[in-house]
Amino acid sequence: MTDSDRHMSVHEAIAGRCAVRDYAALVPGDTQLERLLQAAVRAPTALHEELWRFAVIRERALLDRISACAKAAMSARADGLPHDAMAAFTAEDFHIFYNAPALIVIGTEAPGRFTDADCWLAAENLMLAAHAEGLGSCVIGLAVDALNDVAVKRAVGLPAGFTAVSPVIVGTPANPAALSPTPRKPPHVVLWS
Ligand SMILES: Cc1cc2nc3c(=O)[nH]c(=O)nc-3n(C[C@H](O)[C@H](O)[C@H](O)COP(=O)(O)O)c2cc1C
């Protein structure tokens, strides 16, 4: 991909991005992922502390392991999810990362009052940049607890002091033509003075 291929206005990127849950096998390369991380760290950061940290996981066995752990935890806890969603999420053939070729976990080693906000802002930048590159992405909140489990962190190679906040899968959409942004309600304004 050349620089000119990546030209898309920020409004086009915001309007066109959508969660992608079906991926081609193609694994994003280091250079492309590095560009996404560079976009992520351009996000606003409280007190300019830049306390976000990034973990890039492309190893299939590790992704499978995190998925299995998250599903097992969900089955054990049955917490607050509607019955249908629970059945779908714990089905044997369900993979919480939808077999995406890459997972970028944004988190911190120094959790503080604003670090979650920093991580989520970085995540949105990353997803918009991915969209502008023709890549799909999806936040996988279901992975957070598993990624913060001591045994999983050790198995995956994450630093013990790392707290995962925003897991985002990334990859080439399997069927780009089938993607379309999901609708939104108009902004619900409670005050406009
Ligand atoms: C905090 C958060 C957690 C999410 N967790 C998951 C998840 O675990 N699995 C999933 O398939 N999508 C997850 N999503 C994606 C949402 O389902 C998706 O963004 C929403 O349906 C709106 O669709 P859109 O992103 O295509 O506009 C999550 C999104 C957010 C913001």
Short mmCIF file of C-alpha atoms and ligand atoms in Angstrom, two decimals:
data_model
loop_
_atom_site.label_atom_id
_atom_site.label_comp_id
_atom_site.label_asym_id
_atom_site.label_seq_id
_atom_site.Cartn_x
_atom_site.Cartn_y
_atom_site.Cartn_z
CA MET A 1 0.00 0.00 0.00
CA THR A 2 1.34 3.42 -0.96
CA ASP A 3 0.75 6.75 0.78
CA SER A 4 -1.74 7.79 -1.89
CA ASP A 5 -3.78 4.60 -1.33
CA ARG A 6 -4.22 5.58 2.29
CA HIS A 7 -5.74 9.00 1.60
CA MET A 8 -9.19 9.09 3.12
CA SER A 9 -10.63 12.01 5.03
CA VAL A 10 -11.15 11.49 8.73
CA HIS A 11 -14.88 11.95 8.13
CA GLU A 12 -14.85 9.18 5.53
CA ALA A 13 -12.96 6.92 7.91
CA ILE A 14 -15.38 7.64 10.78
CA ALA A 15 -18.42 7.10 8.56
CA GLY A 16 -17.09 3.97 6.88
CA ARG A 17 -15.60 2.02 9.79
CA CYS A 18 -17.57 -0.89 11.13
CA ALA A 19 -16.86 -3.91 13.29
CA VAL A 20 -15.42 -6.73 11.16
CA ARG A 21 -16.00 -10.30 12.32
CA ASP A 22 -14.87 -12.31 9.29
CA TYR A 23 -11.23 -12.24 8.19
CA ALA A 24 -9.03 -13.47 5.37
CA ALA A 25 -6.05 -15.56 6.46
CA LEU A 26 -3.56 -12.84 5.39
CA VAL A 27 -1.50 -11.75 8.40
CA PRO A 28 -0.75 -7.99 8.66
CA GLY A 29 2.98 -7.31 8.43
CA ASP A 30 5.15 -5.47 10.93
CA THR A 31 5.27 -2.26 8.88
CA GLN A 32 1.52 -2.05 8.57
CA LEU A 33 0.96 -2.76 12.26
CA GLU A 34 3.62 -0.22 13.16
CA ARG A 35 1.65 2.42 11.19
CA LEU A 36 -1.45 1.55 13.24
CA LEU A 37 0.47 1.94 16.50
CA GLN A 38 1.82 5.29 15.30
CA ALA A 39 -1.78 6.41 14.72
CA ALA A 40 -2.78 5.09 18.15
CA VAL A 41 -0.17 7.16 19.99
CA ARG A 42 -1.37 10.35 18.28
CA ALA A 43 -4.49 10.16 20.48
CA PRO A 44 -4.98 12.70 23.27
CA THR A 45 -3.36 11.56 26.51
CA ALA A 46 -4.14 12.85 29.99
CA LEU A 47 -1.35 14.98 31.45
CA HIS A 48 0.68 13.99 28.38
CA GLU A 49 1.74 10.89 30.28
CA GLU A 50 1.37 8.42 27.37
CA LEU A 51 0.88 5.54 29.79
CA TRP A 52 -0.55 3.26 27.10
CA ARG A 53 1.32 0.09 26.22
CA PHE A 54 0.74 -2.20 23.24
CA ALA A 55 0.92 -5.94 22.80
CA VAL A 56 0.77 -7.40 19.29
CA ILE A 57 -0.25 -11.05 19.14
CA ARG A 58 -0.30 -12.90 15.84
CA GLU A 59 0.54 -16.38 17.06
CA ARG A 60 -2.50 -18.54 16.36
CA ALA A 61 -1.96 -20.85 19.34
CA LEU A 62 -1.91 -17.88 21.73
CA LEU A 63 -5.04 -16.35 20.23
CA ASP A 64 -6.77 -19.73 20.53
CA ARG A 65 -5.69 -20.03 24.13
CA ILE A 66 -7.02 -16.59 25.12
CA SER A 67 -10.30 -17.34 23.33
CA ALA A 68 -10.70 -20.68 25.13
CA CYS A 69 -9.93 -19.09 28.49
CA ALA A 70 -12.42 -16.26 27.94
CA LYS A 71 -15.14 -18.73 26.93
CA ALA A 72 -14.49 -20.95 29.94
CA ALA A 73 -14.70 -17.94 32.26
CA MET A 74 -17.96 -16.87 30.64
CA SER A 75 -19.49 -20.31 31.06
CA ALA A 76 -18.45 -20.37 34.70
CA ARG A 77 -19.80 -16.92 35.54
CA ALA A 78 -22.90 -16.58 33.33
CA ASP A 79 -22.80 -12.90 34.19
CA GLY A 80 -25.44 -10.54 32.91
CA LEU A 81 -25.43 -11.66 29.29
CA PRO A 82 -28.76 -12.48 27.63
CA HIS A 83 -29.31 -16.25 27.24
CA ASP A 84 -28.97 -16.15 23.43
CA ALA A 85 -25.69 -14.25 23.59
CA MET A 86 -24.35 -16.62 26.22
CA ALA A 87 -25.25 -19.65 24.09
CA ALA A 88 -23.58 -18.12 21.04
CA PHE A 89 -20.44 -17.01 22.90
CA THR A 90 -19.87 -20.37 24.55
CA ALA A 91 -20.63 -22.52 21.48
CA GLU A 92 -17.79 -24.90 20.66
CA ASP A 93 -17.03 -23.39 17.25
CA PHE A 94 -17.16 -19.77 18.44
CA HIS A 95 -13.81 -18.00 18.55
CA ILE A 96 -13.88 -14.72 20.45
CA PHE A 97 -11.40 -13.26 17.94
CA TYR A 98 -13.33 -14.56 14.91
CA ASN A 99 -10.10 -16.15 13.68
CA ALA A 100 -8.63 -12.70 13.05
CA PRO A 101 -4.91 -12.89 12.21
CA ALA A 102 -3.83 -10.23 14.70
CA LEU A 103 -4.81 -8.91 18.10
CA ILE A 104 -3.54 -5.60 19.41
CA VAL A 105 -4.03 -5.23 23.14
CA ILE A 106 -3.86 -1.68 24.41
CA GLY A 107 -3.32 -1.39 28.13
CA THR A 108 -1.06 0.12 30.73
CA GLU A 109 1.52 -0.77 33.34
CA ALA A 110 0.51 2.18 35.52
CA PRO A 111 -3.29 2.22 35.86
CA GLY A 112 -4.55 5.62 36.92
CA ARG A 113 -7.52 7.89 36.81
CA PHE A 114 -7.34 8.52 33.07
CA THR A 115 -5.45 5.54 31.64
CA ASP A 116 -8.62 3.77 30.49
CA ALA A 117 -9.63 6.89 28.58
CA ASP A 118 -6.18 7.12 26.99
CA CYS A 119 -6.33 3.48 25.90
CA TRP A 120 -9.79 3.78 24.37
CA LEU A 121 -8.89 6.97 22.51
CA ALA A 122 -5.79 5.21 21.17
CA ALA A 123 -7.97 2.24 20.18
CA GLU A 124 -10.31 4.42 18.13
CA ASN A 125 -7.39 6.10 16.37
CA LEU A 126 -5.99 2.67 15.59
CA MET A 127 -9.30 1.40 14.21
CA LEU A 128 -9.81 4.46 12.03
CA ALA A 129 -6.27 4.15 10.67
CA ALA A 130 -6.89 0.45 10.02
CA HIS A 131 -10.05 1.29 8.10
CA ALA A 132 -8.18 3.88 6.04
CA GLU A 133 -5.68 1.13 5.14
CA GLY A 134 -8.39 -1.26 4.01
CA LEU A 135 -8.08 -3.35 7.16
CA GLY A 136 -10.98 -4.41 9.33
CA SER A 137 -11.04 -4.27 13.10
CA CYS A 138 -13.26 -4.97 16.08
CA VAL A 139 -13.03 -4.28 19.80
CA ILE A 140 -13.17 -7.55 21.73
CA GLY A 141 -14.29 -6.62 25.22
CA LEU A 142 -14.91 -10.30 25.94
CA ALA A 143 -11.13 -10.79 26.01
CA VAL A 144 -10.32 -8.29 28.76
CA ASP A 145 -10.75 -10.56 31.77
CA ALA A 146 -8.82 -13.41 30.15
CA LEU A 147 -5.99 -11.05 29.18
CA ASN A 148 -5.77 -9.90 32.80
CA ASP A 149 -5.71 -13.42 34.20
CA VAL A 150 -2.30 -14.11 35.76
CA ALA A 151 -1.92 -17.56 34.17
CA VAL A 152 -2.97 -16.32 30.73
CA LYS A 153 -0.59 -13.37 30.93
CA ARG A 154 2.25 -15.72 31.76
CA ALA A 155 1.34 -18.14 28.98
CA VAL A 156 1.01 -15.36 26.40
CA GLY A 157 4.17 -13.56 27.49
CA LEU A 158 2.51 -10.36 28.68
CA PRO A 159 4.36 -8.51 31.46
CA ALA A 160 2.92 -9.36 34.89
CA GLY A 161 2.33 -5.67 35.58
CA PHE A 162 0.38 -5.09 32.37
CA THR A 163 -3.35 -4.34 32.61
CA ALA A 164 -5.28 -4.93 29.40
CA VAL A 165 -7.89 -2.28 28.64
CA SER A 166 -8.77 -2.30 24.94
CA PRO A 167 -8.26 -5.47 22.89
CA VAL A 168 -8.70 -4.86 19.14
CA ILE A 169 -8.54 -7.49 16.41
CA VAL A 170 -7.20 -6.44 13.02
CA GLY A 171 -6.95 -8.05 9.62
CA THR A 172 -8.06 -8.05 6.03
CA PRO A 173 -11.84 -8.42 5.81
CA ALA A 174 -12.84 -11.70 4.16
CA ASN A 175 -15.63 -10.04 2.24
CA PRO A 176 -15.17 -6.26 2.07
CA ALA A 177 -18.12 -5.80 -0.30
CA ALA A 178 -20.48 -7.17 2.34
CA LEU A 179 -19.47 -4.61 4.98
CA SER A 180 -21.54 -1.59 5.77
CA PRO A 181 -21.62 0.75 8.74
CA THR A 182 -24.27 0.00 11.34
CA PRO A 183 -26.93 2.67 11.92
CA ARG A 184 -26.81 5.13 14.79
CA LYS A 185 -29.49 7.19 16.47
CA PRO A 186 -29.06 10.94 16.02
CA PRO A 187 -27.07 12.65 18.79
CA HIS A 188 -29.31 12.97 21.85
CA VAL A 189 -28.59 16.51 22.97
CA VAL A 190 -29.66 17.38 26.51
CA LEU A 191 -28.42 20.96 26.44
CA TRP A 192 -27.50 23.33 23.61
CA SER A 193 -27.17 26.80 25.03
C1 LIG B 1 -16.19 -1.68 24.81
C2 LIG B 1 -16.57 -2.53 23.62
C3 LIG B 1 -16.52 -3.90 23.73
C4 LIG B 1 -16.85 -4.70 22.62
N1 LIG B 1 -16.71 -6.05 22.72
C5 LIG B 1 -17.01 -6.82 21.66
C6 LIG B 1 -16.81 -8.23 21.73
O1 LIG B 1 -16.37 -8.78 22.72
N2 LIG B 1 -17.12 -8.96 20.63
C7 LIG B 1 -17.61 -8.39 19.49
O2 LIG B 1 -17.89 -9.11 18.54
N3 LIG B 1 -17.78 -7.05 19.38
C8 LIG B 1 -17.49 -6.26 20.43
N4 LIG B 1 -17.61 -4.90 20.34
C9 LIG B 1 -18.03 -4.29 19.05
C10 LIG B 1 -19.46 -3.77 19.12
O3 LIG B 1 -20.35 -4.88 19.13
C11 LIG B 1 -19.71 -2.89 17.89
O4 LIG B 1 -18.82 -1.80 17.93
C12 LIG B 1 -21.15 -2.37 17.88
O5 LIG B 1 -22.04 -3.41 17.60
C13 LIG B 1 -21.38 -1.26 16.86
O6 LIG B 1 -21.04 -1.73 15.58
P1 LIG B 1 -19.95 -0.98 14.68
O7 LIG B 1 -18.64 -1.01 15.42
O8 LIG B 1 -19.93 -1.81 13.41
O9 LIG B 1 -20.44 0.40 14.44
C14 LIG B 1 -17.29 -4.09 21.42
C15 LIG B 1 -17.33 -2.69 21.32
C16 LIG B 1 -16.97 -1.92 22.39
C17 LIG B 1 -16.99 -0.42 22.25
#
